[in-house]
Short mmCIF file of C-alpha atoms in Angstrom, two decimals:
data_model
loop_
_atom_site.label_atom_id
_atom_site.label_comp_id
_atom_site.label_asym_id
_atom_site.label_seq_id
_atom_site.Cartn_x
_atom_site.Cartn_y
_atom_site.Cartn_z
CA UNK Z 1 -28.00 -18.45 26.47
CA UNK Z 2 -26.84 -15.55 28.82
CA UNK Z 3 -26.76 -11.80 28.18
CA UNK Z 4 -23.40 -12.36 30.40
CA UNK Z 5 -22.44 -15.46 27.48
CA UNK Z 6 -23.47 -14.46 24.84
CA UNK Z 7 -20.55 -10.96 25.40
CA UNK Z 8 -17.98 -13.34 25.78
CA UNK Z 9 -18.50 -15.05 22.65
CA UNK Z 10 -18.59 -11.49 21.08
CA UNK Z 11 -15.99 -10.27 22.49
CA UNK Z 12 -13.81 -13.93 21.34
CA UNK Z 13 -15.43 -13.62 17.91
CA UNK Z 14 -14.02 -9.67 18.03
CA UNK Z 15 -10.13 -11.22 20.15
CA UNK Z 16 -10.01 -13.59 16.89
CA UNK Z 17 -10.79 -11.77 13.85
CA UNK Z 18 -8.89 -8.85 15.17
CA UNK Z 19 -5.06 -11.41 16.08
CA UNK Z 20 -6.82 -13.12 12.18
CA UNK Z 21 -6.19 -10.27 10.82
CA UNK Z 22 -3.07 -8.23 12.57
CA UNK Z 23 -1.06 -11.40 11.66
CA UNK Z 24 -1.87 -11.08 7.78
CA UNK Z 25 -0.22 -7.92 7.79
CA UNK Z 26 2.42 -8.61 10.53
CA UNK Z 27 4.89 -9.59 7.33
CA UNK Z 28 9.02 -8.75 8.04
CA UNK Z 29 10.17 -6.11 6.20
CA UNK Z 30 12.25 -6.19 1.86
CA UNK Z 31 13.29 -3.16 2.68
CA UNK Z 32 15.60 -3.24 -0.58
CA UNK Z 33 12.04 -2.42 -2.63
CA UNK Z 34 9.93 -1.14 -0.36
CA UNK Z 35 9.76 2.82 -0.22
CA UNK Z 36 9.24 2.72 3.10
CA UNK Z 37 13.39 3.67 3.74
CA UNK Z 38 12.54 6.88 1.63
CA UNK Z 39 9.26 7.37 3.93
CA UNK Z 40 11.09 7.83 7.03
CA UNK Z 41 14.11 10.15 4.96
CA UNK Z 42 11.61 12.06 4.15
CA UNK Z 43 10.04 12.74 8.07
CA UNK Z 44 13.66 12.06 9.38
CA UNK Z 45 14.02 15.26 7.19
CA UNK Z 46 11.12 17.61 7.39
CA UNK Z 47 12.19 17.49 11.29
CA UNK Z 48 14.99 18.58 10.83
CA UNK Z 49 14.64 21.39 8.59
CA UNK Z 50 11.20 22.28 8.93
CA UNK Z 51 10.30 22.09 5.81
CA UNK Z 52 8.73 19.01 3.40
CA UNK Z 53 11.04 17.84 0.33
CA UNK Z 54 8.91 18.60 -2.47
CA UNK Z 55 12.10 18.06 -5.40
CA UNK Z 56 14.03 15.49 -6.12
CA UNK Z 57 16.89 16.25 -4.83
CA UNK Z 58 17.46 12.53 -3.43
CA UNK Z 59 18.12 11.90 -7.50
CA UNK Z 60 21.22 13.84 -9.20
CA UNK Z 61 19.28 12.85 -12.55
CA UNK Z 62 16.20 15.28 -12.09
CA UNK Z 63 16.52 17.27 -9.10
CA UNK Z 64 15.29 19.95 -10.09
CA UNK Z 65 11.71 18.76 -10.51
CA UNK Z 66 8.57 19.35 -8.22
CA UNK Z 67 6.74 16.54 -6.58
CA UNK Z 68 3.82 17.02 -4.52
CA UNK Z 69 4.62 15.06 -2.00
CA UNK Z 70 0.54 14.45 -0.01
CA UNK Z 71 1.76 12.25 2.30
CA UNK Z 72 4.78 13.79 3.90
CA UNK Z 73 2.74 13.84 7.40
CA UNK Z 74 2.87 10.42 7.03
CA UNK Z 75 7.11 9.82 6.92
CA UNK Z 76 6.61 11.90 10.21
CA UNK Z 77 4.66 9.37 11.71
CA UNK Z 78 7.42 6.13 9.97
CA UNK Z 79 10.45 8.40 11.04
CA UNK Z 80 9.47 9.05 14.22
CA UNK Z 81 8.66 5.15 15.32
CA UNK Z 82 11.22 4.14 14.16
CA UNK Z 83 13.86 6.35 15.67
CA UNK Z 84 11.03 5.57 19.71
CA UNK Z 85 11.51 1.51 18.54
CA UNK Z 86 13.08 0.45 15.17
CA UNK Z 87 11.69 -1.55 12.24
CA UNK Z 88 9.54 -3.80 14.66
CA UNK Z 89 8.10 -1.54 16.39
CA UNK Z 90 6.37 -0.32 12.22
CA UNK Z 91 6.04 -3.77 11.41
CA UNK Z 92 3.62 -3.58 14.33
CA UNK Z 93 2.31 -0.75 14.79
CA UNK Z 94 1.09 -0.72 10.83
CA UNK Z 95 -0.45 -4.22 12.08
CA UNK Z 96 -2.26 -2.55 14.30
CA UNK Z 97 -3.56 0.15 11.89
CA UNK Z 98 -4.62 -2.25 9.44
CA UNK Z 99 -5.97 -4.90 11.59
CA UNK Z 100 -8.74 -2.08 13.31
CA UNK Z 101 -10.73 -0.54 10.62
CA UNK Z 102 -11.38 -4.27 9.42
CA UNK Z 103 -12.69 -4.95 13.68
CA UNK Z 104 -14.70 -1.49 11.99
CA UNK Z 105 -16.43 -3.06 9.83
CA UNK Z 106 -17.03 -6.14 11.08
CA UNK Z 107 -18.81 -4.10 14.18
CA UNK Z 108 -21.03 -2.44 11.81
CA UNK Z 109 -21.84 -5.56 9.33
CA UNK Z 110 -23.43 -7.04 13.93
CA UNK Z 111 -25.47 -4.60 14.18
CA UNK Z 112 -26.94 -4.47 10.40
CA UNK Z 113 -27.20 -8.20 10.81
CA UNK Z 114 -25.94 -10.29 13.68
CA UNK Z 115 -22.08 -11.65 15.42
CA UNK Z 116 -22.01 -15.10 13.14
CA UNK Z 117 -22.92 -13.31 9.68
CA UNK Z 118 -20.48 -11.02 10.52
CA UNK Z 119 -18.02 -13.26 11.14
CA UNK Z 120 -19.05 -15.03 8.14
CA UNK Z 121 -18.25 -12.13 5.53
CA UNK Z 122 -15.19 -10.86 7.28
CA UNK Z 123 -13.03 -13.54 7.99
CA UNK Z 124 -13.84 -15.13 4.24
CA UNK Z 125 -13.46 -11.91 3.33
CA UNK Z 126 -9.40 -11.14 4.82
CA UNK Z 127 -6.98 -12.66 2.84
CA UNK Z 128 -8.51 -10.56 0.20
CA UNK Z 129 -8.32 -7.06 1.54
CA UNK Z 130 -5.04 -7.97 2.38
CA UNK Z 131 -3.79 -8.24 -0.71
CA UNK Z 132 -1.38 -5.01 0.49
CA UNK Z 133 0.41 -5.38 2.99
CA UNK Z 134 4.23 -3.59 1.95
CA UNK Z 135 3.94 -0.50 5.54
CA UNK Z 136 3.21 2.52 3.42
CA UNK Z 137 1.25 6.23 3.55
CA UNK Z 138 -1.64 4.23 2.41
CA UNK Z 139 -2.19 2.35 5.31
CA UNK Z 140 -3.60 5.41 7.46
CA UNK Z 141 -6.00 5.02 4.53
CA UNK Z 142 -6.99 1.81 5.91
CA UNK Z 143 -7.34 2.79 9.10
CA UNK Z 144 -9.52 6.19 8.62
CA UNK Z 145 -12.07 5.54 6.20
CA UNK Z 146 -12.35 2.48 8.79
CA UNK Z 147 -13.18 5.38 11.21
CA UNK Z 148 -15.49 7.63 9.04
CA UNK Z 149 -17.20 4.73 7.93
CA UNK Z 150 -17.58 3.95 11.59
CA UNK Z 151 -18.37 6.76 13.17
CA UNK Z 152 -20.89 8.07 10.72
CA UNK Z 153 -22.40 4.98 9.76
CA UNK Z 154 -23.51 5.75 14.35
CA UNK Z 155 -24.60 8.82 13.82
CA UNK Z 156 -26.62 7.91 11.02
CA UNK Z 157 -28.91 5.69 13.44
CA UNK Z 158 -28.53 8.47 15.92
CA UNK Z 159 -25.83 6.91 18.53
CA UNK Z 160 -24.35 9.68 18.54
CA UNK Z 161 -24.80 13.42 18.48
CA UNK Z 162 -23.84 15.86 15.71
CA UNK Z 163 -21.79 18.07 18.16
CA UNK Z 164 -19.08 14.89 18.77
CA UNK Z 165 -19.34 13.86 15.37
CA UNK Z 166 -18.74 17.20 13.00
CA UNK Z 167 -15.44 17.75 15.42
CA UNK Z 168 -14.33 14.04 14.23
CA UNK Z 169 -14.70 14.22 10.94
CA UNK Z 170 -13.33 17.15 10.28
CA UNK Z 171 -9.80 16.11 12.47
CA UNK Z 172 -10.16 13.22 10.25
CA UNK Z 173 -10.41 14.68 7.48
CA UNK Z 174 -7.96 17.00 8.45
CA UNK Z 175 -5.42 14.20 8.69
CA UNK Z 176 -5.80 11.84 6.29
CA UNK Z 177 -5.21 15.41 3.59
CA UNK Z 178 -1.58 15.05 4.79
CA UNK Z 179 -1.21 11.51 5.17
CA UNK Z 180 -2.15 9.91 1.93
CA UNK Z 181 -3.39 10.81 -1.01
CA UNK Z 182 -6.97 8.75 -0.91
CA UNK Z 183 -8.32 11.40 1.78
CA UNK Z 184 -10.53 11.97 -1.03
CA UNK Z 185 -12.46 8.91 -0.79
CA UNK Z 186 -13.06 10.24 2.70
CA UNK Z 187 -14.45 13.12 1.01
CA UNK Z 188 -16.51 9.87 -1.14
CA UNK Z 189 -17.46 8.38 1.72
CA UNK Z 190 -19.18 11.79 2.87
CA UNK Z 191 -21.30 13.04 0.02
CA UNK Z 192 -22.39 9.02 -0.64
CA UNK Z 193 -23.98 9.58 3.44
CA UNK Z 194 -25.10 13.60 2.92
CA UNK Z 195 -26.78 11.69 -0.42
CA UNK Z 196 -28.91 8.84 1.71
CA UNK Z 197 -30.08 12.00 3.63
CA UNK Z 198 -31.39 13.44 0.53
CA UNK Z 199 -32.64 9.76 -0.45
CA UNK Z 200 -33.98 8.10 2.35
CA UNK Z 201 -35.61 11.93 3.99
CA UNK Z 202 -36.05 10.30 7.67
CA UNK Z 203 -34.76 13.52 9.61
CA UNK Z 204 -34.86 16.86 8.36
CA UNK Z 205 -32.57 18.40 10.78
CA UNK Z 206 -29.86 15.02 10.43
CA UNK Z 207 -30.06 16.17 6.46
CA UNK Z 208 -29.25 19.76 7.39
CA UNK Z 209 -26.21 17.85 9.81
CA UNK Z 210 -24.68 16.68 6.54
CA UNK Z 211 -24.95 18.77 4.76
CA UNK Z 212 -22.69 21.05 6.97
CA UNK Z 213 -20.36 17.61 7.45
CA UNK Z 214 -20.18 18.03 3.42
CA UNK Z 215 -19.13 21.20 2.86
CA UNK Z 216 -17.01 21.86 6.40
CA UNK Z 217 -15.23 18.17 5.17
CA UNK Z 218 -14.51 19.53 2.31
CA UNK Z 219 -13.44 22.50 3.48
CA UNK Z 220 -10.62 20.79 5.72
CA UNK Z 221 -8.43 19.42 2.83
CA UNK Z 222 -7.91 22.29 1.89
CA UNK Z 223 -5.29 22.54 5.66
CA UNK Z 224 -2.93 21.36 3.54
CA UNK Z 225 0.54 22.55 2.86
CA UNK Z 226 0.09 22.86 -1.64
CA UNK Z 227 -3.87 24.42 -0.54
CA UNK Z 228 -5.94 23.52 -3.13
CA UNK Z 229 -3.30 22.39 -5.10
CA UNK Z 230 -3.26 19.43 -2.83
CA UNK Z 231 -7.18 19.18 -2.57
CA UNK Z 232 -7.77 18.54 -6.10
CA UNK Z 233 -4.14 16.57 -7.02
CA UNK Z 234 -6.00 12.65 -6.24
CA UNK Z 235 -7.87 13.61 -9.78
CA UNK Z 236 -3.79 14.55 -11.26
CA UNK Z 237 -1.24 12.25 -9.79
CA UNK Z 238 -2.00 9.15 -12.12
CA UNK Z 239 -0.85 10.87 -15.37
CA UNK Z 240 0.81 9.29 -17.67
CA UNK Z 241 4.16 7.25 -16.02
CA UNK Z 242 6.98 5.91 -17.79
CA UNK Z 243 7.35 3.24 -15.44
CA UNK Z 244 4.95 0.53 -15.52
CA UNK Z 245 3.71 0.50 -12.49
CA UNK Z 246 2.36 -3.10 -11.14
CA UNK Z 247 -0.27 -1.72 -8.55
CA UNK Z 248 -1.85 0.93 -10.83
CA UNK Z 249 -3.15 -2.74 -13.79
CA UNK Z 250 -5.59 -3.86 -14.23
CA UNK Z 251 -7.42 -7.64 -12.17
CA UNK Z 252 -7.04 -9.25 -16.59
CA UNK Z 253 -3.82 -7.67 -16.09
CA UNK Z 254 -2.04 -9.16 -13.84
CA UNK Z 255 -4.41 -12.15 -13.46
CA UNK Z 256 -2.96 -12.87 -17.31
CA UNK Z 257 0.75 -12.50 -15.94
CA UNK Z 258 0.89 -13.96 -12.61
CA UNK Z 259 -2.55 -16.50 -11.68
CA UNK Z 260 -3.56 -16.26 -8.04
CA UNK Z 261 -6.76 -16.56 -5.67
CA UNK Z 262 -6.99 -14.04 -4.46
CA UNK Z 263 -7.93 -12.70 -8.16
CA UNK Z 264 -11.11 -15.41 -8.50
CA UNK Z 265 -11.73 -14.41 -4.67
CA UNK Z 266 -12.21 -10.74 -6.35
CA UNK Z 267 -14.23 -11.63 -9.32
CA UNK Z 268 -16.87 -14.63 -7.09
CA UNK Z 269 -17.41 -11.35 -5.05
CA UNK Z 270 -18.06 -9.75 -8.00
CA UNK Z 271 -20.28 -11.37 -9.69
CA UNK Z 272 -22.40 -12.08 -6.28
CA UNK Z 273 -22.97 -7.91 -6.77
CA UNK Z 274 -25.84 -8.59 -8.62
CA UNK Z 275 -27.72 -10.98 -6.58
CA UNK Z 276 -26.74 -9.17 -3.56
CA UNK Z 277 -28.64 -6.23 -5.76
CA UNK Z 278 -31.51 -8.40 -7.28
CA UNK Z 279 -32.58 -9.29 -3.12
CA UNK Z 280 -31.95 -6.53 -1.61
CA UNK Z 281 -34.68 -4.86 -3.76
CA UNK Z 282 -36.89 -7.68 -4.30
CA UNK Z 283 -36.99 -6.79 -0.22
CA UNK Z 284 -37.54 -3.78 -0.98
CA UNK Z 285 -35.27 -2.17 1.28
CA UNK Z 286 -32.01 -0.86 -1.32
CA UNK Z 287 -32.38 2.76 -0.61
CA UNK Z 288 -31.56 2.06 2.63
CA UNK Z 289 -28.70 0.05 1.67
CA UNK Z 290 -27.35 3.09 0.49
CA UNK Z 291 -24.82 4.17 2.03
CA UNK Z 292 -22.99 0.03 2.19
CA UNK Z 293 -24.08 -0.68 -1.12
CA UNK Z 294 -22.99 2.46 -3.51
CA UNK Z 295 -19.33 2.18 -2.07
CA UNK Z 296 -19.29 -1.18 -2.65
CA UNK Z 297 -19.90 -0.70 -6.13
CA UNK Z 298 -17.39 2.03 -6.93
CA UNK Z 299 -14.37 0.24 -5.44
CA UNK Z 300 -15.72 -2.51 -6.91
CA UNK Z 301 -15.01 -0.82 -10.28
CA UNK Z 302 -12.27 1.18 -9.62
CA UNK Z 303 -10.71 -2.43 -8.44
CA UNK Z 304 -11.30 -4.31 -11.09
CA UNK Z 305 -9.18 -1.37 -13.11
CA UNK Z 306 -6.74 -0.61 -10.76
CA UNK Z 307 -5.79 -3.22 -8.21
CA UNK Z 308 -4.69 -1.44 -5.44
CA UNK Z 309 -7.88 -0.49 -4.98
CA UNK Z 310 -9.07 -3.97 -3.69
CA UNK Z 311 -8.99 -3.91 -0.39
CA UNK Z 312 -11.03 -0.64 -0.02
CA UNK Z 313 -13.83 -2.35 -2.22
CA UNK Z 314 -12.92 -5.86 0.83
CA UNK Z 315 -13.57 -3.53 3.73
CA UNK Z 316 -17.05 -2.67 2.13
CA UNK Z 317 -18.45 -6.05 1.46
CA UNK Z 318 -18.35 -7.05 4.94
CA UNK Z 319 -21.26 -4.95 5.92
CA UNK Z 320 -23.34 -5.37 2.60
CA UNK Z 321 -22.40 -8.81 1.62
CA UNK Z 322 -24.10 -9.88 5.40
CA UNK Z 323 -27.27 -9.59 3.39
CA UNK Z 324 -26.50 -12.63 1.31
CA UNK Z 325 -26.93 -14.64 4.54
CA UNK Z 326 -30.58 -14.80 4.36
CA UNK Z 327 -30.47 -18.82 5.21
CA UNK Z 328 -32.21 -21.06 8.13
CA UNK Z 329 -30.76 -20.84 11.07
CA UNK Z 330 -29.31 -24.37 10.34
CA UNK Z 331 -27.74 -24.09 6.87
CA UNK Z 332 -26.94 -20.22 9.07
CA UNK Z 333 -23.99 -22.18 11.37
CA UNK Z 334 -22.89 -24.67 9.14
CA UNK Z 335 -21.36 -21.62 7.07
CA UNK Z 336 -20.39 -19.78 10.72
CA UNK Z 337 -19.20 -23.43 11.94
CA UNK Z 338 -16.94 -23.56 7.92
CA UNK Z 339 -15.80 -20.43 8.17
CA UNK Z 340 -14.82 -20.21 12.05
CA UNK Z 341 -12.80 -23.88 10.32
CA UNK Z 342 -11.14 -21.56 7.96
CA UNK Z 343 -9.77 -19.47 9.82
CA UNK Z 344 -9.09 -21.55 12.46
CA UNK Z 345 -6.80 -23.91 9.43
CA UNK Z 346 -4.88 -20.82 9.02
CA UNK Z 347 -3.65 -19.88 12.28
CA UNK Z 348 -2.53 -23.51 12.59
CA UNK Z 349 -1.10 -23.98 8.64
CA UNK Z 350 1.24 -22.00 6.37
CA UNK Z 351 1.06 -21.07 2.36
CA UNK Z 352 -2.59 -22.07 2.93
CA UNK Z 353 -4.58 -18.77 1.17
CA UNK Z 354 -6.43 -18.84 4.58
CA UNK Z 355 -3.23 -18.31 6.64
CA UNK Z 356 -2.02 -15.19 7.48
CA UNK Z 357 1.84 -17.76 7.73
CA UNK Z 358 4.23 -17.58 5.22
CA UNK Z 359 7.09 -17.10 4.87
CA UNK Z 360 7.76 -14.17 5.65
CA UNK Z 361 5.46 -13.34 9.22
CA UNK Z 362 7.13 -11.16 11.50
CA UNK Z 363 8.35 -8.52 12.81
CA UNK Z 364 10.85 -5.84 11.48
CA UNK Z 365 13.15 -6.49 8.53
CA UNK Z 366 13.97 -9.57 6.43
CA UNK Z 367 17.27 -11.16 7.15
CA UNK Z 368 19.86 -9.48 6.42
CA UNK Z 369 18.69 -7.39 4.23
CA UNK Z 370 21.82 -4.29 5.49
CA UNK Z 371 24.69 -6.52 4.58
CA UNK Z 372 25.02 -4.45 1.03
CA UNK Z 373 24.16 -0.96 2.45
CA UNK Z 374 26.88 -1.92 5.04
CA UNK Z 375 29.62 -3.07 2.83
CA UNK Z 376 29.02 -0.06 0.73
CA UNK Z 377 30.04 1.92 3.58
CA UNK Z 378 32.38 -0.23 5.41
CA UNK Z 379 34.87 -0.48 2.05
CA UNK Z 380 33.83 3.33 1.18
CA UNK Z 381 32.68 2.86 -2.85
CA UNK Z 382 31.99 5.73 -4.94
CA UNK Z 383 29.66 6.88 -6.87
CA UNK Z 384 27.81 8.26 -8.93
CA UNK Z 385 25.79 4.72 -8.94
CA UNK Z 386 23.12 3.56 -11.28
CA UNK Z 387 21.06 1.47 -9.36
CA UNK Z 388 17.58 0.06 -10.34
CA UNK Z 389 14.26 1.87 -10.16
CA UNK Z 390 13.35 -0.86 -6.96
CA UNK Z 391 16.19 -0.19 -4.77
CA UNK Z 392 16.29 3.47 -4.76
CA UNK Z 393 14.14 4.34 -1.52
CA UNK Z 394 16.68 1.69 1.15
CA UNK Z 395 19.78 3.67 -0.89
CA UNK Z 396 17.91 6.78 -0.23
CA UNK Z 397 17.50 5.86 3.69
CA UNK Z 398 21.41 3.89 3.91
CA UNK Z 399 23.33 6.58 1.37
CA UNK Z 400 21.46 9.98 1.47
CA UNK Z 401 23.38 12.09 1.67
CA UNK Z 402 27.14 11.14 1.10
CA UNK Z 403 25.18 9.62 -1.64
CA UNK Z 404 22.46 11.06 -4.96
CA UNK Z 405 20.63 7.20 -6.68
CA UNK Z 406 20.44 6.85 -10.37
CA UNK Z 407 16.49 6.21 -10.24
CA UNK Z 408 14.30 5.48 -7.37
CA UNK Z 409 9.89 4.30 -6.92
CA UNK Z 410 8.06 7.35 -7.17
CA UNK Z 411 7.42 7.45 -10.90
CA UNK Z 412 5.85 10.74 -10.59
CA UNK Z 413 8.73 12.40 -10.01
CA UNK Z 414 10.77 11.38 -13.14
CA UNK Z 415 9.98 12.93 -16.38
CA UNK Z 416 8.68 9.98 -19.00
CA UNK Z 417 11.20 11.38 -21.10
CA UNK Z 418 13.77 10.14 -18.82
CA UNK Z 419 12.55 6.92 -17.83
CA UNK Z 420 11.70 5.31 -21.06
CA UNK Z 421 14.39 6.48 -22.53
CA UNK Z 422 17.08 7.21 -20.42
CA UNK Z 423 16.86 4.10 -18.04
CA UNK Z 424 14.96 1.58 -20.06
CA UNK Z 425 16.90 2.87 -22.72
CA UNK Z 426 20.25 2.12 -21.57
CA UNK Z 427 19.91 -0.96 -20.16
CA UNK Z 428 18.08 -1.88 -23.67
CA UNK Z 429 20.64 -1.01 -25.93
CA UNK Z 430 25.00 -1.35 -25.11
CA UNK Z 431 25.41 1.66 -27.60
CA UNK Z 432 23.12 3.71 -25.61
CA UNK Z 433 24.05 2.75 -21.82
CA UNK Z 434 27.97 3.26 -22.91
CA UNK Z 435 27.37 7.20 -24.05
CA UNK Z 436 24.73 7.69 -20.52
CA UNK Z 437 27.89 5.98 -18.79
CA UNK Z 438 30.35 8.99 -20.50
CA UNK Z 439 28.14 11.69 -19.51
CA UNK Z 440 27.72 9.89 -15.82
CA UNK Z 441 30.50 8.64 -15.39
CA UNK Z 442 29.34 5.76 -12.95
CA UNK Z 443 31.48 4.35 -10.21
CA UNK Z 444 29.00 1.34 -9.12
CA UNK Z 445 26.57 -0.05 -10.37
CA UNK Z 446 24.14 -1.83 -7.48
CA UNK Z 447 21.11 -3.71 -8.19
CA UNK Z 448 17.89 -5.39 -6.76
CA UNK Z 449 18.79 -8.88 -8.09
CA UNK Z 450 15.55 -9.70 -8.41
CA UNK Z 451 14.47 -7.01 -10.89
CA UNK Z 452 11.14 -9.04 -13.27
CA UNK Z 453 12.11 -5.92 -16.06
CA UNK Z 454 12.27 -7.17 -18.84
CA UNK Z 455 15.32 -5.59 -19.45
CA UNK Z 456 16.70 -5.57 -15.77
CA UNK Z 457 18.83 -9.82 -15.76
CA UNK Z 458 20.06 -9.05 -19.88
CA UNK Z 459 22.03 -5.64 -18.18
CA UNK Z 460 23.27 -7.51 -15.39
CA UNK Z 461 24.65 -10.58 -17.77
CA UNK Z 462 26.43 -7.71 -20.14
CA UNK Z 463 27.73 -6.03 -17.36
CA UNK Z 464 29.15 -9.46 -15.38
CA UNK Z 465 30.30 -10.32 -18.65
CA UNK Z 466 32.13 -6.12 -19.29
CA UNK Z 467 35.33 -5.64 -18.19
CA UNK Z 468 34.95 -2.77 -17.45
CA UNK Z 469 32.16 -3.73 -15.06
CA UNK Z 470 33.65 -6.49 -11.38
CA UNK Z 471 31.32 -7.52 -9.97
CA UNK Z 472 32.02 -7.16 -6.19
CA UNK Z 473 29.21 -8.33 -3.72
CA UNK Z 474 25.89 -9.95 -4.10
CA UNK Z 475 23.32 -11.32 -1.27
CA UNK Z 476 19.71 -12.11 -2.22
CA UNK Z 477 19.35 -9.67 -2.35
CA UNK Z 478 21.33 -6.58 -3.48
CA UNK Z 479 24.35 -6.77 -6.76
CA UNK Z 480 26.63 -4.83 -6.93
CA UNK Z 481 29.76 -3.53 -9.75
CA UNK Z 482 32.25 -1.61 -9.41
CA UNK Z 483 34.61 0.41 -12.37
CA UNK Z 484 37.24 -0.82 -13.11
CA UNK Z 485 40.01 1.28 -12.91
CA UNK Z 486 42.56 2.81 -10.16
CA UNK Z 487 40.44 4.01 -8.09
CA UNK Z 488 38.93 1.09 -7.31
CA UNK Z 489 41.76 -1.14 -7.33
CA UNK Z 490 41.83 -1.86 -3.62
CA UNK Z 491 38.29 -2.85 -3.17
CA UNK Z 492 37.88 -5.51 -6.73
CA UNK Z 493 41.81 -6.58 -5.28
CA UNK Z 494 39.66 -7.78 -1.59
CA UNK Z 495 36.27 -8.67 -3.16
CA UNK Z 496 36.45 -10.08 -6.75
CA UNK Z 497 33.87 -12.15 -6.92
CA UNK Z 498 34.51 -15.06 -9.74
CA UNK Z 499 32.27 -14.71 -12.79
CA UNK Z 500 32.14 -18.54 -11.69
CA UNK Z 501 28.87 -17.89 -9.54
CA UNK Z 502 26.51 -16.32 -11.54
CA UNK Z 503 24.52 -18.58 -13.32
CA UNK Z 504 24.78 -16.39 -17.30
CA UNK Z 505 22.55 -18.29 -19.76
CA UNK Z 506 23.81 -16.39 -23.12
#
């Protein structure tokens, strides 16, 4: 095969992997449960007031609570893109920034071994990486993780100079610390490359350069609105919350409640790690692969304890696991054809583990997602609103500043006592609900219909049965009830829903 033909095949494979990755992340937005609405509002307020949102002022229940907004700059970017090209543009942008790091890790794996091996491991790993497709600030962390690994890898290979590497690394960390809290993993990665320079001791000059990069990168992370507090926040944020966050649960916890092929995929890759370590030890190349196997093991452990970190493990398995494919050419070609075929089958099918396409694939918002908010505004409904946790960001996006929320999906913004003993208890205990209703004098109940917590559905059933509350709006996403009083008489007369349309079980 000529060099030109080889180059064309490389380009085709890279383009395929990029598009394959892109469509895994190209999902329509369920704004009723996403954090995105709040991030956009954060950005709008920061741009308008030149101040960063650092208190819980979206809520009327605990408005003075301090909030360290570690992803403040992400809100500005989301807000700007939303202003320019809307939610469709945000979908496309987010899919691109998630596909880029996959390609960068693919290119590292290709340089470490071959295009065939890199393609096999990348294609087989992509569904593991694409486990979190909601538009979130952590997408920037994936992008920077890929970029930083690629730059440091090339620097280690002496393919780029320190005069180019140092500014890029510092700029990456400076942006990252203001975009998402996972910036700490950037410092961790830089530290790994610094340790590698000590362990392998190939070049005294390189060791000194990595030491400078490590120190200056840490200093760069102090350049954030909160200074030293912002730097140490990653070690503080996972304190006790009054509300269980699914993404912070362990693999075992999630596997028991939501059996998915994802967790089997993840656990299979965990079992391959010791095999690969033995192979590398026998070849005496374990030290040489220090920059790949240490992050892989660390993120494997962290991902097992907290499912939101599984994608980080997935990224590093690409350059690390290629070493498992030390097979005869004939067998390697068969696996290569098989993995590419999986990807191709996935492209032409739906609801297959290796297919990027499902019912939510696309750009922009899910159909009719804003109808309930439009109904609220058009009919001039009143607050105070009692809403559930899931829909808080949606209400902030649509109704702030005219209306504030009871609660929203930032557990760190509310006290443990409030979430456990007020928000949850008032849905579990009728007496507490009545007490809180007297305190706050709720005029509207605005709920995400598919809230899966044990207390939500029984609470909604009780309210529908309660003559004090009248359902006036329901769709695939939200349910709105208003208090049965004179102030709401007009809306009740016009939009009252029959109890018969609701499936209510005793």
